[in-house]
Coordinates of C-alpha atoms in Angstrom, one line a residue:
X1 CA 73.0 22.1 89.3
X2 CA 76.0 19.9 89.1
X3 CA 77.3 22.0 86.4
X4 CA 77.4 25.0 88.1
X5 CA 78.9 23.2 91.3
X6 CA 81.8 22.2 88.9
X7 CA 82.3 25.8 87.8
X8 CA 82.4 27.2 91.3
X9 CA 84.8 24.3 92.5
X10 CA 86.8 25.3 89.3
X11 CA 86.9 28.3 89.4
X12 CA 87.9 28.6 93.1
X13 CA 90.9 26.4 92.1
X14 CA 92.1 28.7 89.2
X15 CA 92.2 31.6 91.9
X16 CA 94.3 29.4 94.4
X17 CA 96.2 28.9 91.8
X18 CA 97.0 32.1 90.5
X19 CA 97.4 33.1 94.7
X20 CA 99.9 30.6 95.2
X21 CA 102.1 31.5 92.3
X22 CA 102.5 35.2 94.1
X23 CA 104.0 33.2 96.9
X24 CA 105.8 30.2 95.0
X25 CA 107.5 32.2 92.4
X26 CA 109.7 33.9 94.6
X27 CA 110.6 30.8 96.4
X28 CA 111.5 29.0 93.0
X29 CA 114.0 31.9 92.4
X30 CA 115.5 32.3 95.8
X31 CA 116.5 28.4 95.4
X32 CA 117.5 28.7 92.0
X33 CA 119.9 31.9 93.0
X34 CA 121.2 30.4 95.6
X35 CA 122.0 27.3 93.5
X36 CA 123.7 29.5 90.8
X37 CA 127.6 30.9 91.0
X38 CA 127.2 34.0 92.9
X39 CA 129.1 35.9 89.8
X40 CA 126.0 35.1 87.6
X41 CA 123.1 35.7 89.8
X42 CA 121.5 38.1 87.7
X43 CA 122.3 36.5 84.2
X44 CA 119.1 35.5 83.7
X45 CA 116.7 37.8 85.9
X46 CA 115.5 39.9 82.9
X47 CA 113.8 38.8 80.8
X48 CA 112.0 35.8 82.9
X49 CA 112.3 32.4 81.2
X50 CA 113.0 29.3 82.2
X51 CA 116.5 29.5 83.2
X52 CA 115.7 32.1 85.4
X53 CA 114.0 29.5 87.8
X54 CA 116.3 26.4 86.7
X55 CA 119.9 27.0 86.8
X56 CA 121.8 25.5 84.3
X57 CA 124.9 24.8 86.1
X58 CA 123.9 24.3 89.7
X59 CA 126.4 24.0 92.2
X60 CA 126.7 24.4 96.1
X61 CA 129.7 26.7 96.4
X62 CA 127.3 29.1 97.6
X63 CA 126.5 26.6 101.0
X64 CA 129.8 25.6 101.3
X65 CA 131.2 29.5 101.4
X66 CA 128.8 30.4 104.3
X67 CA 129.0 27.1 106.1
X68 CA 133.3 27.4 105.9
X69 CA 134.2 31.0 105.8
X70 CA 131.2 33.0 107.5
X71 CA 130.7 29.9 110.2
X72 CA 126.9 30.1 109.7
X73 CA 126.9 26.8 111.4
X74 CA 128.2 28.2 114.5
X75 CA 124.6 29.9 114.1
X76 CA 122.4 27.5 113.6
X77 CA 123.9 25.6 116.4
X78 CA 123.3 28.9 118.5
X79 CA 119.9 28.8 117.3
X80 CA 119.2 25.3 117.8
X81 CA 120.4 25.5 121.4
X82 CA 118.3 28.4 122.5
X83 CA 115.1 26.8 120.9
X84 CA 115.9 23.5 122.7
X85 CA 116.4 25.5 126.2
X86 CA 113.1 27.5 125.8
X87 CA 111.0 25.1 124.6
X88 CA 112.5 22.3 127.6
X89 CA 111.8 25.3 130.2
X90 CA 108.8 26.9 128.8
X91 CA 107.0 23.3 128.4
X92 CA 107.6 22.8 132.3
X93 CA 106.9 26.3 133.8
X94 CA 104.0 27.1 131.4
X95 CA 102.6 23.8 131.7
X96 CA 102.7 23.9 135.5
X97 CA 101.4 27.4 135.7
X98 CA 98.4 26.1 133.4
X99 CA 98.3 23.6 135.8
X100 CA 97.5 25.9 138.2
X101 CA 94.8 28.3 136.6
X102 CA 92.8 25.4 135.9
X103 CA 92.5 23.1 138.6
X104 CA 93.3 25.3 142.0
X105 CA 91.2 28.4 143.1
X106 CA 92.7 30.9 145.0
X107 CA 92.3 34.4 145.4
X108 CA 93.2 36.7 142.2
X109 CA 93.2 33.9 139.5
X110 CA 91.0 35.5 137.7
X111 CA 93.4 38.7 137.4
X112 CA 96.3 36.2 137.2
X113 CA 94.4 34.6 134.1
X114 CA 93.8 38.1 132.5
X115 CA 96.9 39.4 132.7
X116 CA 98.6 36.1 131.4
X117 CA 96.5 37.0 128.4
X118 CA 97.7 40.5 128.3
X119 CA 101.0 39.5 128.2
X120 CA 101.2 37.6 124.7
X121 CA 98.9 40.3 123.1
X122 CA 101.3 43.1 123.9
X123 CA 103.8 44.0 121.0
X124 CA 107.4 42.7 121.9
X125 CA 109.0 46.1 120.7
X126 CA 107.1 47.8 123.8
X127 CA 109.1 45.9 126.3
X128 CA 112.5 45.9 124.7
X129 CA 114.3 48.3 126.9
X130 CA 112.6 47.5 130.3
X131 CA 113.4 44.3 129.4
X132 CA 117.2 45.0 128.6
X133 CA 117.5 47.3 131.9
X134 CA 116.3 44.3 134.0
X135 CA 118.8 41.8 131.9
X136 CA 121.6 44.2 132.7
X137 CA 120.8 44.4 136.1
X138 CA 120.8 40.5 136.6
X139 CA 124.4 40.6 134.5
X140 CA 123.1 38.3 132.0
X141 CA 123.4 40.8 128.8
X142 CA 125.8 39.0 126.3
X143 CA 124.9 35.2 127.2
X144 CA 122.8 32.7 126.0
X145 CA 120.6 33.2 129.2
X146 CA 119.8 36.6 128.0
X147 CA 118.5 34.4 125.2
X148 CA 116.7 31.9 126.4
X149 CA 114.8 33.4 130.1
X150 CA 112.2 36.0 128.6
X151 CA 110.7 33.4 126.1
X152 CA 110.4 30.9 128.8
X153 CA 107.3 32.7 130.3
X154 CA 105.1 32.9 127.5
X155 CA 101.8 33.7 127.9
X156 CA 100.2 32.2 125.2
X157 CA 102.0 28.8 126.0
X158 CA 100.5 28.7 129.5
X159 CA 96.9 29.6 127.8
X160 CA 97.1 26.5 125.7
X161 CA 97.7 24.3 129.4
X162 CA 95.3 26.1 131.0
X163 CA 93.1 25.4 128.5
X164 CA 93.3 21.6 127.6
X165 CA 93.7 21.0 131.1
X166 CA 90.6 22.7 132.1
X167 CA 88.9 19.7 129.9
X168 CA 90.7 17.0 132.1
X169 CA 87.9 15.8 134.6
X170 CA 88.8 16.5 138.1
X171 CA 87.5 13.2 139.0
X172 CA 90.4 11.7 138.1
X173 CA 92.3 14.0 140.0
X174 CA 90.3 13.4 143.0
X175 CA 91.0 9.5 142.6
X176 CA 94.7 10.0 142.4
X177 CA 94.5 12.0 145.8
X178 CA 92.9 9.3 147.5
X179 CA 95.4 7.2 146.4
X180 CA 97.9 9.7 148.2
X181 CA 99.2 10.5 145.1
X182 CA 100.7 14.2 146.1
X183 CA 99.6 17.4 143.4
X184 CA 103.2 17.4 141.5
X185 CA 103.0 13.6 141.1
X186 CA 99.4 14.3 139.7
X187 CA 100.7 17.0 137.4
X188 CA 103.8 14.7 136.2
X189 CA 102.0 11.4 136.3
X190 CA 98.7 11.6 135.0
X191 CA 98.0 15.1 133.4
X192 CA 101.4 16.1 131.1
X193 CA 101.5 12.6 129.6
X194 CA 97.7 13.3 128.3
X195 CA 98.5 17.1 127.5
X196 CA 101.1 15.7 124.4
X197 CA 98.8 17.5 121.7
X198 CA 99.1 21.0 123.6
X199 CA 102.7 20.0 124.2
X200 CA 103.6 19.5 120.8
X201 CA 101.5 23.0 120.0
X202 CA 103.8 24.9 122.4
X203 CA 107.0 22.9 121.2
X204 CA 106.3 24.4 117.2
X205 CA 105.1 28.0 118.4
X206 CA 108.1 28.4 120.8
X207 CA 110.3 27.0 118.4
X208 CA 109.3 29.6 115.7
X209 CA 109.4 32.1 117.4
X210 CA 113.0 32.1 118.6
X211 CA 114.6 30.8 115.5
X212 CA 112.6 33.6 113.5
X213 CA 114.0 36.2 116.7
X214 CA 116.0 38.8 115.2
X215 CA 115.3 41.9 117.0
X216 CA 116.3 40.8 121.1
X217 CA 118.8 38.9 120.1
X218 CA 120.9 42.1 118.2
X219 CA 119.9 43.9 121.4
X220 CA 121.1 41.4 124.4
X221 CA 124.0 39.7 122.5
X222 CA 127.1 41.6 121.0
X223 CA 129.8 39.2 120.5
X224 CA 129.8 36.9 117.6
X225 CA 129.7 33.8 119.7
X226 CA 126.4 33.9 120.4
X227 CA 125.2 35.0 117.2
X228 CA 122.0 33.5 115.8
X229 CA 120.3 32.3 112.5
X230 CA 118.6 35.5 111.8
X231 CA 121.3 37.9 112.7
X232 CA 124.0 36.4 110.5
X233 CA 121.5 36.4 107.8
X234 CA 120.5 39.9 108.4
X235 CA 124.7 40.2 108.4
X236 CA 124.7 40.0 104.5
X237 CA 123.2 43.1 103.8
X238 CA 124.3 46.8 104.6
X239 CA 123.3 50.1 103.2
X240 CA 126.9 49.6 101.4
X241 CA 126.7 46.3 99.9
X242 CA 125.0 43.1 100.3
X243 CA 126.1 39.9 99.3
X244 CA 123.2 38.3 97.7
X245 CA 124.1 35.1 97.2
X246 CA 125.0 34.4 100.7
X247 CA 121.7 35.8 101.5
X248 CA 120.1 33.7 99.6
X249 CA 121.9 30.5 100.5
X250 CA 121.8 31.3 104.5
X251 CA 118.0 31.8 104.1
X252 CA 117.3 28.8 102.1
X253 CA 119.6 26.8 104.9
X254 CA 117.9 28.4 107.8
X255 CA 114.5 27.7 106.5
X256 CA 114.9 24.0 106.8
X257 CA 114.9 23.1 110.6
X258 CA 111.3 25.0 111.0
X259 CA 110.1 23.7 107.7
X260 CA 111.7 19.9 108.8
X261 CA 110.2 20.3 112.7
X262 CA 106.6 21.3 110.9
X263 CA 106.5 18.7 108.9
X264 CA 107.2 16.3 111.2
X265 CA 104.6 17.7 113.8
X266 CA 101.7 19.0 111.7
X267 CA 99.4 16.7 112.6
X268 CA 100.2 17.0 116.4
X269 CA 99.7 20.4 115.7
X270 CA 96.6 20.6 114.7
X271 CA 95.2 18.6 116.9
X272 CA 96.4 20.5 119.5
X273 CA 95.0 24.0 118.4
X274 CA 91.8 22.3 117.8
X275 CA 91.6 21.0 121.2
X276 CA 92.6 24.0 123.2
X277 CA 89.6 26.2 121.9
X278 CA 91.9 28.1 119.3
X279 CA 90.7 27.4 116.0
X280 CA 88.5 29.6 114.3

């Protein structure tokens, strides 16, 4: 009995094992090019040994060139900006409108509700040029606005509020009234300080998702001043040439804010997916 428990347990490891390697190979290799001079990238790519995956003479010209001649940190500060300004908005208006779906009733909540779920299960694509015709109508095509405002009403953000506060007993709202306390002093006082865990949820998901945005932001924006992460990185290649190397280096430096913010939040994260009714 114990033996066969071992052989199941190690057996299970060997196949995470050999999964894994699918996805950490390629990783390895990405670093290791980007760490290489971009004139002998493909020195060692065939046959694989190990100096395909450990450079011999690693250097950062690679980081340097795209950080002082292609201005990729204009970029990431674009990036960086527009997450901050979604996620700031977003955990206010999403919050409040959870707020509201869970605590008040009034007369078509319930469609309000479904269609708030409609909305973060529809494909992005499908909106793209309704969405652009209304942008260009307001005269915001071109600006970090055009950015920033349709991510700030996201459904799935105000299904997490709804949700955890929807566990928040009522009695304590019902105390604070009779303490005069008003409803926005209730929603600001009492119930966002206990919401941190969904807060934190919303904070990673809305951060992902605009630093990974590549599609909007080539349609709303033109100008290079407002270029972000995943558009200069998409910059690099053409159906002409592509410039490996900075490809490689851009990726691995716009990788690490998500993979830094993750780390640092992971076990908010979890916590807060577990407690809105969202894990599996």
């Amino acid at each position: 009995m114990k033996s066969g428990r071992v052989w199941k347990t190690t057996s299970l490891f060997i196949v995470l094992a050999i999964v894994s390697l699918f996805f950490i190979v390629p990783l390895v290799w990405i670093v290791a090019s980007a760490l290489r001079p971009a004139g002998s990238l493909y020195q060692y790519a065939n046959p694989l040994t190990w100096r395909t995956f450990i450079p011999s003479k690693p250097t950062l010209e690679n980081f340097v060139h795209i950080f002082s001649k292609l201005n990729f940190g204009r970029a990431i500060a674009n990036s960086l900006f527009v997450s901050l300004v979604t996620i700031l908005l977003t955990v206010f208006v999403s919050s409040m409108a959870g707020f509201s779906l869970a605590k008040f009733s009034f007369r078509g909540k319930n469609l309000v509700f479904a269609i708030v779920l409609i909305t973060f299960m529809v494909p992005f694509e499908s909106i793209v040029i309704p969405l652009y015709i209304l942008v260009k109508q307001l005269k915001i095509d071109n600006t970090y606005w055009a950015l920033i405002l349709p991510g700030v009403a996201n459904g799935l953000a105000i299904f997490l509020f709804r949700q955890f506060f929807s566990e928040v007993p009522s009695e304590i709202m019902e105390a604070a009234r009779i303490d005069g306390a008003s409803w926005f002093r209730i929603y600001w006082r009492i119930l966002l300080p206990l919401s941190m865990p969904a807060i934190v949820t919303v904070i990673v998901m809305v951060f992902m998702f605009q630093w990974n945005s590549l599609f909007w932001p080539l349609v709303a924006t033109h100008s290079s001043r407002f270029e972000v992460v995943q558009v200069a990185i998409a910059s690099h290649r053409s159906t002409e040439n592509t410039s490996w190397a900075n490809l490689f280096s851009s990726a691995i430096a716009g990788s690490l804010p998500p993979v830094i913010l993750f780390l640092f939040l992971q076990k908010y994260f979890v916590r807060g997916i577990s407690g809105t009714g969202l894990k599996g």
